[in-house]
PDB file of C-alpha atoms in Angstrom:
ATOM      1  CA  UNK Q 177      -2.804  22.807  -4.267  1.00  0.00           C
ATOM      2  CA  UNK Q 178      -4.382  24.187  -0.746  1.00  0.00           C
ATOM      3  CA  UNK Q 179      -3.048  23.481   2.768  1.00  0.00           C
ATOM      4  CA  UNK Q 180      -5.779  21.187   3.688  1.00  0.00           C
ATOM      5  CA  UNK Q 181      -4.727  17.986   2.225  1.00  0.00           C
ATOM      6  CA  UNK Q 182      -0.946  18.692   3.291  1.00  0.00           C
ATOM      7  CA  UNK Q 183      -1.904  19.304   6.865  1.00  0.00           C
ATOM      8  CA  UNK Q 184      -4.456  16.470   6.994  1.00  0.00           C
ATOM      9  CA  UNK Q 185      -1.759  14.079   5.660  1.00  0.00           C
ATOM     10  CA  UNK Q 186       0.613  15.163   8.130  1.00  0.00           C
ATOM     11  CA  UNK Q 187      -1.730  14.921  11.082  1.00  0.00           C
ATOM     12  CA  UNK Q 188      -2.590  11.193   9.716  1.00  0.00           C
ATOM     13  CA  UNK Q 189       1.282  10.220   9.552  1.00  0.00           C
ATOM     14  CA  UNK Q 190       1.633  11.647  13.141  1.00  0.00           C
ATOM     15  CA  UNK Q 191      -1.125   9.520  14.505  1.00  0.00           C
ATOM     16  CA  UNK Q 192       0.382   6.386  13.206  1.00  0.00           C
ATOM     17  CA  UNK Q 193       3.672   7.371  14.966  1.00  0.00           C
ATOM     18  CA  UNK Q 194       5.481   8.424  12.155  1.00  0.00           C
ATOM     19  CA  UNK Q 195       8.198  11.617  12.886  1.00  0.00           C
ATOM     20  CA  UNK Q 196       9.437  12.385   9.532  1.00  0.00           C
ATOM     21  CA  UNK Q 197       8.104  12.459   5.893  1.00  0.00           C
ATOM     22  CA  UNK Q 198       9.483  13.330   2.517  1.00  0.00           C
ATOM     23  CA  UNK Q 199       7.863  16.549   1.155  1.00  0.00           C
ATOM     24  CA  UNK Q 200       8.316  18.463  -1.985  1.00  0.00           C
ATOM     25  CA  UNK Q 201       9.116  22.025  -2.505  1.00  0.00           C
ATOM     26  CA  UNK Q 202       5.490  22.866  -3.350  1.00  0.00           C
ATOM     27  CA  UNK Q 203       4.304  21.375   0.102  1.00  0.00           C
ATOM     28  CA  UNK Q 204       7.107  23.266   1.986  1.00  0.00           C
ATOM     29  CA  UNK Q 205       5.957  26.626   0.366  1.00  0.00           C
ATOM     30  CA  UNK Q 206       2.123  25.793   1.160  1.00  0.00           C
ATOM     31  CA  UNK Q 207       3.028  24.986   4.429  1.00  0.00           C
ATOM     32  CA  UNK Q 208       5.329  27.922   5.112  1.00  0.00           C
ATOM     33  CA  UNK Q 209       2.430  30.111   3.717  1.00  0.00           C
ATOM     34  CA  UNK Q 210      -0.092  28.779   6.130  1.00  0.00           C
ATOM     35  CA  UNK Q 211       2.303  29.177   9.037  1.00  0.00           C
ATOM     36  CA  UNK Q 212       2.736  32.917   8.106  1.00  0.00           C
ATOM     37  CA  UNK Q 213      -1.057  33.448   7.810  1.00  0.00           C
ATOM     38  CA  UNK Q 214      -1.471  31.534  11.227  1.00  0.00           C
ATOM     39  CA  UNK Q 215       1.089  33.055  13.185  1.00  0.00           C
ATOM     40  CA  UNK Q 216      -0.757  36.161  13.988  1.00  0.00           C
ATOM     41  CA  UNK Q 217      -3.632  34.192  15.501  1.00  0.00           C
ATOM     42  CA  UNK Q 218      -4.403  33.405  19.371  1.00  0.00           C
ATOM     43  CA  UNK Q 219      -2.043  31.226  21.414  1.00  0.00           C
ATOM     44  CA  UNK Q 220      -3.961  28.074  20.904  1.00  0.00           C
ATOM     45  CA  UNK Q 221      -2.497  24.451  21.242  1.00  0.00           C
ATOM     46  CA  UNK Q 222      -0.072  23.955  18.497  1.00  0.00           C
ATOM     47  CA  UNK Q 223      -0.467  21.291  15.956  1.00  0.00           C
ATOM     48  CA  UNK Q 224       1.654  18.190  15.434  1.00  0.00           C
ATOM     49  CA  UNK Q 225       5.188  18.928  14.631  1.00  0.00           C
ATOM     50  CA  UNK Q 226       6.555  16.746  11.712  1.00  0.00           C
ATOM     51  CA  UNK Q 227       9.834  16.616  10.617  1.00  0.00           C
ATOM     52  CA  UNK Q 228      10.321  16.768   6.896  1.00  0.00           C
ATOM     53  CA  UNK Q 229      12.983  14.259   5.659  1.00  0.00           C
ATOM     54  CA  UNK Q 230      14.901  16.015   3.011  1.00  0.00           C
ATOM     55  CA  UNK Q 231      16.978  14.375   0.121  1.00  0.00           C
ATOM     56  CA  UNK Q 232      20.608  13.551   1.083  1.00  0.00           C
ATOM     57  CA  UNK Q 233      21.864  16.303   0.163  1.00  0.00           C
ATOM     58  CA  UNK Q 234      19.964  18.782   2.208  1.00  0.00           C
ATOM     59  CA  UNK Q 235      19.653  18.674   6.101  1.00  0.00           C
ATOM     60  CA  UNK Q 236      16.721  17.453   8.037  1.00  0.00           C
ATOM     61  CA  UNK Q 237      14.347  20.448   8.479  1.00  0.00           C
ATOM     62  CA  UNK Q 238      11.785  20.655  11.308  1.00  0.00           C
ATOM     63  CA  UNK Q 239       8.594  22.248   9.951  1.00  0.00           C
ATOM     64  CA  UNK Q 240       7.412  25.101  12.222  1.00  0.00           C
ATOM     65  CA  UNK Q 241       4.563  24.409  14.555  1.00  0.00           C
ATOM     66  CA  UNK Q 242       1.239  25.567  13.264  1.00  0.00           C
ATOM     67  CA  UNK Q 243      -1.367  27.130  15.568  1.00  0.00           C
ATOM     68  CA  UNK Q 244      -4.547  25.132  15.246  1.00  0.00           C
ATOM     69  CA  UNK Q 245      -6.695  28.774  15.759  1.00  0.00           C
ATOM     70  CA  UNK Q 246      -6.973  29.156  12.055  1.00  0.00           C
ATOM     71  CA  UNK Q 247      -7.022  25.704  10.916  1.00  0.00           C
ATOM     72  CA  UNK Q 248     -10.570  24.697  12.050  1.00  0.00           C
ATOM     73  CA  UNK Q 249     -11.922  25.130   8.670  1.00  0.00           C
ATOM     74  CA  UNK Q 250      -9.170  22.974   7.338  1.00  0.00           C
ATOM     75  CA  UNK Q 251      -9.886  20.112   9.628  1.00  0.00           C
ATOM     76  CA  UNK Q 252     -13.610  20.115   8.885  1.00  0.00           C
ATOM     77  CA  UNK Q 253     -12.731  20.031   4.960  1.00  0.00           C
ATOM     78  CA  UNK Q 254     -10.306  17.357   5.232  1.00  0.00           C
ATOM     79  CA  UNK Q 255     -11.416  14.028   4.048  1.00  0.00           C
ATOM     80  CA  UNK Q 256     -12.263  11.462   6.568  1.00  0.00           C
ATOM     81  CA  UNK Q 257     -12.134   7.936   5.766  1.00  0.00           C
ATOM     82  CA  UNK Q 258     -14.301   5.676   7.896  1.00  0.00           C
ATOM     83  CA  UNK Q 259     -15.131   1.843   7.406  1.00  0.00           C
ATOM     84  CA  UNK Q 260     -18.669   1.218   8.548  1.00  0.00           C
ATOM     85  CA  UNK Q 261     -20.801  -1.839   8.634  1.00  0.00           C
ATOM     86  CA  UNK Q 262     -21.518  -4.814  11.038  1.00  0.00           C
ATOM     87  CA  UNK Q 263     -19.622  -7.331   9.028  1.00  0.00           C
ATOM     88  CA  UNK Q 264     -15.894  -7.275   7.596  1.00  0.00           C
ATOM     89  CA  UNK Q 265     -17.472  -7.473   4.159  1.00  0.00           C
ATOM     90  CA  UNK Q 266     -19.801  -4.461   4.631  1.00  0.00           C
ATOM     91  CA  UNK Q 267     -16.776  -2.347   5.898  1.00  0.00           C
ATOM     92  CA  UNK Q 268     -14.889  -3.251   2.977  1.00  0.00           C
ATOM     93  CA  UNK Q 269     -17.841  -2.519   0.591  1.00  0.00           C
ATOM     94  CA  UNK Q 270     -18.057   0.893   2.586  1.00  0.00           C
ATOM     95  CA  UNK Q 271     -14.456   1.612   1.727  1.00  0.00           C
ATOM     96  CA  UNK Q 272     -15.100   0.563  -1.801  1.00  0.00           C
ATOM     97  CA  UNK Q 273     -17.737   2.916  -2.036  1.00  0.00           C
ATOM     98  CA  UNK Q 274     -15.656   5.978  -0.759  1.00  0.00           C
ATOM     99  CA  UNK Q 275     -12.932   5.313  -3.089  1.00  0.00           C
ATOM    100  CA  UNK Q 276     -14.693   6.917  -6.034  1.00  0.00           C
ATOM    101  CA  UNK Q 277     -15.040  10.093  -4.320  1.00  0.00           C
ATOM    102  CA  UNK Q 278     -11.653  10.371  -2.341  1.00  0.00           C
ATOM    103  CA  UNK Q 279     -10.590  13.879  -2.837  1.00  0.00           C
ATOM    104  CA  UNK Q 280      -6.834  13.109  -2.769  1.00  0.00           C
ATOM    105  CA  UNK Q 281      -7.110  10.669  -5.572  1.00  0.00           C
ATOM    106  CA  UNK Q 282      -9.572  12.755  -7.579  1.00  0.00           C
ATOM    107  CA  UNK Q 283      -7.097  15.799  -7.237  1.00  0.00           C
ATOM    108  CA  UNK Q 284      -4.608  13.708  -8.878  1.00  0.00           C
ATOM    109  CA  UNK Q 285      -5.824  13.448 -12.420  1.00  0.00           C
ATOM    110  CA  UNK Q 286      -3.195  10.858 -13.227  1.00  0.00           C
ATOM    111  CA  UNK Q 287      -5.222   7.538 -12.866  1.00  0.00           C
ATOM    112  CA  UNK Q 288      -7.902   6.104 -15.063  1.00  0.00           C
ATOM    113  CA  UNK Q 289     -11.469   5.937 -14.094  1.00  0.00           C
ATOM    114  CA  UNK Q 290     -12.271   1.922 -13.730  1.00  0.00           C
ATOM    115  CA  UNK Q 291     -11.779   0.868 -10.019  1.00  0.00           C
ATOM    116  CA  UNK Q 292     -10.356  -2.345  -9.036  1.00  0.00           C
ATOM    117  CA  UNK Q 293     -10.543  -2.590  -5.332  1.00  0.00           C
ATOM    118  CA  UNK Q 294     -10.150  -6.094  -3.830  1.00  0.00           C
ATOM    119  CA  UNK Q 295     -11.334  -9.504  -3.991  1.00  0.00           C
ATOM    120  CA  UNK Q 296     -11.677 -12.561  -1.771  1.00  0.00           C
ATOM    121  CA  UNK Q 297     -12.332 -13.276   1.951  1.00  0.00           C
ATOM    122  CA  UNK Q 298     -12.486 -10.178   3.915  1.00  0.00           C
ATOM    123  CA  UNK Q 299     -11.918 -12.176   6.974  1.00  0.00           C
ATOM    124  CA  UNK Q 300      -8.947 -14.245   5.794  1.00  0.00           C
ATOM    125  CA  UNK Q 301      -5.672 -15.287   7.640  1.00  0.00           C
ATOM    126  CA  UNK Q 302      -3.559 -14.137   4.436  1.00  0.00           C
ATOM    127  CA  UNK Q 303      -3.706 -10.880   2.598  1.00  0.00           C
ATOM    128  CA  UNK Q 304      -1.880 -10.170  -0.339  1.00  0.00           C
ATOM    129  CA  UNK Q 305      -0.847  -6.595  -1.981  1.00  0.00           C
ATOM    130  CA  UNK Q 306       0.244  -5.654  -5.233  1.00  0.00           C
ATOM    131  CA  UNK Q 307       1.093  -2.336  -6.876  1.00  0.00           C
ATOM    132  CA  UNK Q 308      -1.846  -1.446  -8.890  1.00  0.00           C
ATOM    133  CA  UNK Q 309      -4.217  -2.706 -11.449  1.00  0.00           C
ATOM    134  CA  UNK Q 310      -2.660  -3.109 -15.071  1.00  0.00           C
ATOM    135  CA  UNK Q 311      -4.518  -3.804 -18.029  1.00  0.00           C
ATOM    136  CA  UNK Q 312      -5.861  -7.278 -17.464  1.00  0.00           C
ATOM    137  CA  UNK Q 313      -7.116  -6.225 -14.201  1.00  0.00           C
ATOM    138  CA  UNK Q 314      -8.869  -3.057 -15.220  1.00  0.00           C
ATOM    139  CA  UNK Q 315     -10.544  -5.141 -17.994  1.00  0.00           C
ATOM    140  CA  UNK Q 316     -11.890  -7.899 -15.700  1.00  0.00           C
ATOM    141  CA  UNK Q 317     -12.317  -5.693 -12.588  1.00  0.00           C
ATOM    142  CA  UNK Q 318     -10.136  -7.956 -10.222  1.00  0.00           C
ATOM    143  CA  UNK Q 319      -6.729  -7.940  -8.853  1.00  0.00           C
ATOM    144  CA  UNK Q 320      -3.858 -10.232  -9.989  1.00  0.00           C
ATOM    145  CA  UNK Q 321      -5.394 -11.589 -13.182  1.00  0.00           C
ATOM    146  CA  UNK Q 322      -3.730 -12.528 -16.444  1.00  0.00           C
ATOM    147  CA  UNK Q 323      -0.658 -14.414 -16.876  1.00  0.00           C
ATOM    148  CA  UNK Q 324       0.573 -13.330 -13.790  1.00  0.00           C
ATOM    149  CA  UNK Q 325      -2.627 -14.082 -11.848  1.00  0.00           C
ATOM    150  CA  UNK Q 326      -2.532 -17.352 -13.170  1.00  0.00           C
ATOM    151  CA  UNK Q 327       0.931 -17.812 -11.798  1.00  0.00           C
ATOM    152  CA  UNK Q 328      -0.218 -16.667  -8.416  1.00  0.00           C
ATOM    153  CA  UNK Q 329      -3.076 -19.167  -8.537  1.00  0.00           C
ATOM    154  CA  UNK Q 330      -0.674 -21.882  -9.061  1.00  0.00           C
ATOM    155  CA  UNK Q 331       1.470 -20.755  -5.932  1.00  0.00           C
ATOM    156  CA  UNK Q 332      -1.717 -20.407  -3.578  1.00  0.00           C
ATOM    157  CA  UNK Q 333      -2.863 -23.832  -4.769  1.00  0.00           C
ATOM    158  CA  UNK Q 334       0.778 -25.526  -3.946  1.00  0.00           C
ATOM    159  CA  UNK Q 335       0.166 -23.689  -0.414  1.00  0.00           C
ATOM    160  CA  UNK Q 336      -3.117 -25.721  -0.245  1.00  0.00           C
ATOM    161  CA  UNK Q 337      -4.954 -22.365  -0.671  1.00  0.00           C
ATOM    162  CA  UNK Q 338      -7.190 -20.381  -3.079  1.00  0.00           C
ATOM    163  CA  UNK Q 339      -8.475 -17.013  -4.060  1.00  0.00           C
ATOM    164  CA  UNK Q 340     -11.427 -17.710  -1.781  1.00  0.00           C
ATOM    165  CA  UNK Q 341      -9.123 -18.268   1.238  1.00  0.00           C
ATOM    166  CA  UNK Q 342      -7.315 -15.140   0.933  1.00  0.00           C
ATOM    167  CA  UNK Q 343      -8.011 -11.503   0.715  1.00  0.00           C
ATOM    168  CA  UNK Q 344      -6.535  -9.906  -2.419  1.00  0.00           C
ATOM    169  CA  UNK Q 345      -5.752  -5.796  -2.755  1.00  0.00           C
ATOM    170  CA  UNK Q 346      -3.430  -3.437  -4.456  1.00  0.00           C
ATOM    171  CA  UNK Q 347      -2.193  -0.157  -3.126  1.00  0.00           C
ATOM    172  CA  UNK Q 348      -3.459   2.001  -5.961  1.00  0.00           C
ATOM    173  CA  UNK Q 349      -7.006   1.424  -6.690  1.00  0.00           C
ATOM    174  CA  UNK Q 350      -7.101   2.753 -10.197  1.00  0.00           C
ATOM    175  CA  UNK Q 351      -4.749   1.642 -13.551  1.00  0.00           C
ATOM    176  CA  UNK Q 352      -2.344   4.600 -13.480  1.00  0.00           C
ATOM    177  CA  UNK Q 353      -2.591   6.298 -16.960  1.00  0.00           C
ATOM    178  CA  UNK Q 354      -0.252   7.047 -19.695  1.00  0.00           C
ATOM    179  CA  UNK Q 355      -0.573   9.016 -23.221  1.00  0.00           C
ATOM    180  CA  UNK Q 356      -1.921   7.000 -25.969  1.00  0.00           C
ATOM    181  CA  UNK Q 357      -2.305   4.172 -23.433  1.00  0.00           C
ATOM    182  CA  UNK Q 358      -3.574   0.792 -24.672  1.00  0.00           C
ATOM    183  CA  UNK Q 359      -2.129  -2.409 -23.066  1.00  0.00           C
ATOM    184  CA  UNK Q 360       0.814  -0.762 -21.587  1.00  0.00           C
ATOM    185  CA  UNK Q 361       1.293  -0.081 -17.975  1.00  0.00           C
ATOM    186  CA  UNK Q 362       3.335   2.022 -15.693  1.00  0.00           C
ATOM    187  CA  UNK Q 363       4.376   1.682 -12.062  1.00  0.00           C
ATOM    188  CA  UNK Q 364       2.312   3.962  -9.595  1.00  0.00           C
ATOM    189  CA  UNK Q 365       4.003   7.200  -8.394  1.00  0.00           C
ATOM    190  CA  UNK Q 366       4.878   7.764  -4.889  1.00  0.00           C
ATOM    191  CA  UNK Q 367       1.953  10.543  -4.790  1.00  0.00           C
ATOM    192  CA  UNK Q 368      -0.435   8.212  -6.149  1.00  0.00           C
ATOM    193  CA  UNK Q 369       0.431   5.575  -3.583  1.00  0.00           C
ATOM    194  CA  UNK Q 370       0.024   8.115  -0.814  1.00  0.00           C
ATOM    195  CA  UNK Q 371      -3.153   9.410  -1.831  1.00  0.00           C
ATOM    196  CA  UNK Q 372      -4.501   5.467  -1.663  1.00  0.00           C
ATOM    197  CA  UNK Q 373      -2.704   4.369   1.418  1.00  0.00           C
ATOM    198  CA  UNK Q 374      -5.539   5.646   3.797  1.00  0.00           C
ATOM    199  CA  UNK Q 375      -7.376   2.648   2.143  1.00  0.00           C
ATOM    200  CA  UNK Q 376      -4.720  -0.026   2.682  1.00  0.00           C
ATOM    201  CA  UNK Q 377      -4.509   1.202   6.218  1.00  0.00           C
ATOM    202  CA  UNK Q 378      -8.141   0.597   6.727  1.00  0.00           C
ATOM    203  CA  UNK Q 379      -8.384  -2.638   4.870  1.00  0.00           C
ATOM    204  CA  UNK Q 380      -5.623  -4.218   7.124  1.00  0.00           C
ATOM    205  CA  UNK Q 381      -7.706  -3.173  10.171  1.00  0.00           C
ATOM    206  CA  UNK Q 382     -10.860  -4.601   8.758  1.00  0.00           C
ATOM    207  CA  UNK Q 383      -9.608  -7.853   7.370  1.00  0.00           C
ATOM    208  CA  UNK Q 384      -7.076  -8.222  10.524  1.00  0.00           C
ATOM    209  CA  UNK Q 385      -5.040 -10.749   8.652  1.00  0.00           C
ATOM    210  CA  UNK Q 386      -2.296 -13.071  10.560  1.00  0.00           C
ATOM    211  CA  UNK Q 387       0.110 -12.100   7.543  1.00  0.00           C
ATOM    212  CA  UNK Q 388       0.488  -9.843   4.687  1.00  0.00           C
ATOM    213  CA  UNK Q 389       2.278 -11.023   1.630  1.00  0.00           C
ATOM    214  CA  UNK Q 390       3.652  -8.069  -0.449  1.00  0.00           C
ATOM    215  CA  UNK Q 391       4.462  -8.873  -4.049  1.00  0.00           C
ATOM    216  CA  UNK Q 392       6.910  -6.773  -5.596  1.00  0.00           C
ATOM    217  CA  UNK Q 393       9.146  -4.060  -4.611  1.00  0.00           C
ATOM    218  CA  UNK Q 394       6.653  -0.646  -5.126  1.00  0.00           C
ATOM    219  CA  UNK Q 395       4.089  -2.139  -2.756  1.00  0.00           C
ATOM    220  CA  UNK Q 396       6.765  -3.007  -0.344  1.00  0.00           C
ATOM    221  CA  UNK Q 397       7.978   0.550  -0.362  1.00  0.00           C
ATOM    222  CA  UNK Q 398       4.689   1.789   0.107  1.00  0.00           C
ATOM    223  CA  UNK Q 399       3.835   0.042   3.098  1.00  0.00           C
ATOM    224  CA  UNK Q 400       7.256  -0.368   4.767  1.00  0.00           C
ATOM    225  CA  UNK Q 401       8.717   3.144   3.661  1.00  0.00           C
ATOM    226  CA  UNK Q 402      12.586   3.207   2.277  1.00  0.00           C
ATOM    227  CA  UNK Q 403      14.169   2.357  -0.893  1.00  0.00           C
ATOM    228  CA  UNK Q 404      14.736  -1.453  -0.095  1.00  0.00           C
ATOM    229  CA  UNK Q 405      14.719  -4.109  -3.266  1.00  0.00           C
ATOM    230  CA  UNK Q 406      12.938  -7.235  -2.957  1.00  0.00           C
ATOM    231  CA  UNK Q 407      16.060  -8.988  -2.295  1.00  0.00           C
ATOM    232  CA  UNK Q 408      17.132  -6.864   0.457  1.00  0.00           C
ATOM    233  CA  UNK Q 409      13.543  -6.958   2.193  1.00  0.00           C
ATOM    234  CA  UNK Q 410      12.855 -10.875   1.517  1.00  0.00           C
ATOM    235  CA  UNK Q 411      13.782 -13.327   3.994  1.00  0.00           C
ATOM    236  CA  UNK Q 412      12.328 -11.757   7.136  1.00  0.00           C
ATOM    237  CA  UNK Q 413       9.275 -10.658   8.394  1.00  0.00           C
ATOM    238  CA  UNK Q 414       8.626  -6.911   8.661  1.00  0.00           C
ATOM    239  CA  UNK Q 415       5.581  -4.916  10.301  1.00  0.00           C
ATOM    240  CA  UNK Q 416       2.811  -3.055   8.997  1.00  0.00           C
ATOM    241  CA  UNK Q 417      -0.110  -1.987  11.296  1.00  0.00           C
ATOM    242  CA  UNK Q 418       1.222  -4.606  13.877  1.00  0.00           C
ATOM    243  CA  UNK Q 419       0.921  -7.588  11.308  1.00  0.00           C
ATOM    244  CA  UNK Q 420       3.815  -9.489  10.053  1.00  0.00           C
ATOM    245  CA  UNK Q 421       4.698  -8.641   6.584  1.00  0.00           C
ATOM    246  CA  UNK Q 422       6.509 -10.890   4.114  1.00  0.00           C
ATOM    247  CA  UNK Q 423       8.239  -9.290   0.988  1.00  0.00           C
ATOM    248  CA  UNK Q 424       8.820 -11.472  -1.912  1.00  0.00           C
ATOM    249  CA  UNK Q 425       8.899 -11.326  -5.812  1.00  0.00           C
ATOM    250  CA  UNK Q 426       5.578 -10.396  -7.923  1.00  0.00           C
ATOM    251  CA  UNK Q 427       4.351 -13.535 -10.037  1.00  0.00           C
ATOM    252  CA  UNK Q 428       5.326 -11.564 -13.228  1.00  0.00           C
ATOM    253  CA  UNK Q 429       9.059 -11.956 -12.194  1.00  0.00           C
ATOM    254  CA  UNK Q 430       8.857 -15.602 -12.302  1.00  0.00           C
ATOM    255  CA  UNK Q 431       7.316 -15.295 -15.733  1.00  0.00           C
ATOM    256  CA  UNK Q 432      10.449 -13.444 -17.041  1.00  0.00           C
ATOM    257  CA  UNK Q 433      12.875 -15.787 -15.248  1.00  0.00           C
ATOM    258  CA  UNK Q 434      12.078 -19.136 -15.052  1.00  0.00           C
ATOM    259  CA  UNK Q 435      15.438 -19.960 -13.223  1.00  0.00           C
ATOM    260  CA  UNK Q 436      14.552 -22.978 -10.755  1.00  0.00           C
ATOM    261  CA  UNK Q 437      16.647 -20.877  -8.273  1.00  0.00           C
ATOM    262  CA  UNK Q 438      14.417 -17.694  -8.611  1.00  0.00           C
ATOM    263  CA  UNK Q 439      11.359 -19.990  -8.109  1.00  0.00           C
ATOM    264  CA  UNK Q 440      12.741 -21.390  -4.927  1.00  0.00           C
ATOM    265  CA  UNK Q 441      13.332 -18.095  -3.450  1.00  0.00           C
ATOM    266  CA  UNK Q 442       9.584 -16.937  -3.813  1.00  0.00           C
ATOM    267  CA  UNK Q 443       8.524 -20.623  -2.746  1.00  0.00           C
ATOM    268  CA  UNK Q 444      10.673 -20.240   0.362  1.00  0.00           C
ATOM    269  CA  UNK Q 445       8.971 -17.107   1.150  1.00  0.00           C
ATOM    270  CA  UNK Q 446       5.590 -18.946   1.118  1.00  0.00           C
ATOM    271  CA  UNK Q 447       7.035 -21.926   3.224  1.00  0.00           C
ATOM    272  CA  UNK Q 448       8.055 -19.230   5.658  1.00  0.00           C
ATOM    273  CA  UNK Q 449       4.602 -17.820   5.663  1.00  0.00           C
ATOM    274  CA  UNK Q 450       2.969 -21.432   6.049  1.00  0.00           C
ATOM    275  CA  UNK Q 451       5.370 -22.160   8.930  1.00  0.00           C
ATOM    276  CA  UNK Q 452       4.452 -19.114  10.710  1.00  0.00           C
ATOM    277  CA  UNK Q 453       0.585 -19.694  10.300  1.00  0.00           C
ATOM    278  CA  UNK Q 454       1.433 -23.415  11.497  1.00  0.00           C
ATOM    279  CA  UNK Q 455      -0.042 -24.991   8.440  1.00  0.00           C
ATOM    280  CA  UNK Q 456       0.746 -28.476   7.321  1.00  0.00           C
ATOM    281  CA  UNK Q 457       3.608 -28.785   5.010  1.00  0.00           C
ATOM    282  CA  UNK Q 458       4.444 -31.961   3.361  1.00  0.00           C
ATOM    283  CA  UNK Q 459       8.213 -33.172   2.670  1.00  0.00           C
ATOM    284  CA  UNK Q 460       6.970 -32.879  -0.909  1.00  0.00           C
ATOM    285  CA  UNK Q 461       5.878 -29.145  -0.479  1.00  0.00           C
ATOM    286  CA  UNK Q 462       9.347 -28.524   1.244  1.00  0.00           C
ATOM    287  CA  UNK Q 463      11.099 -29.974  -1.721  1.00  0.00           C
ATOM    288  CA  UNK Q 464       9.439 -27.860  -4.481  1.00  0.00           C
ATOM    289  CA  UNK Q 465      11.858 -26.161  -6.821  1.00  0.00           C
ATOM    290  CA  UNK Q 466      15.117 -27.634  -5.088  1.00  0.00           C
ATOM    291  CA  UNK Q 467      18.105 -28.072  -7.369  1.00  0.00           C
ATOM    292  CA  UNK Q 468      18.611 -31.740  -8.239  1.00  0.00           C
ATOM    293  CA  UNK Q 469      21.899 -33.039  -7.408  1.00  0.00           C
ATOM    294  CA  UNK Q 470      23.986 -33.751 -10.580  1.00  0.00           C
TER     295      UNK Q 470
END
């Protein structure tokens, strides 16, 4: 691993206003080695300082400032993500075309080869974000398919929406791989999500949704940071790229938990989204999954 992707990642985070980031021991060693090499350079403007948020048992460490004098080649070789095109659809297509050659993803060697990027309306008011493609998504080339996808279709229909009305994407654009993998899936790692997150940032900028619905804890942690659970994050609006974010359960959770009370929790999140968008909501819709008095 070279210093280039680490430095580019830190600069990207700083441009987004982030001041702390979790880095592993390998990244620390790479940055320190780069700093020692650059220390003897001319007194140029120092690169941004990013504080490393260490694990709980370790203190927060401020990384040394890195002179820019010897980092010109690093900046030039760092991948640049640009959404080009005259329309939102063209810009989304340009992002999709860049995924296949995106260095930080290619370097992982832990994802499969079939890309599943997004589907739906690239100018939608509602954007849905999941964690990564699974077996069914990889097979069909679309996000949110299979039984969980059918459940999501039912939720959208109850809201008066369809797949054509929303924009659907995942944090990770390829199915995470496993040894001897068949239909089994695994959650993406933090490293895999970090490699793909620049695309999510750009997708949000292009689509410019009025609200983002995050389905499940893994994408919620990717967009919002921290280690919160769905239960702790739902019930209020958060922010990502300035857009309101509502965290709720993934439809697969409802497939495995058919209790009316759990369905009601997810539906209440959808009602809150509908209210925020000032969508018409009937009394019948407001009463879905309410426990009937005994």
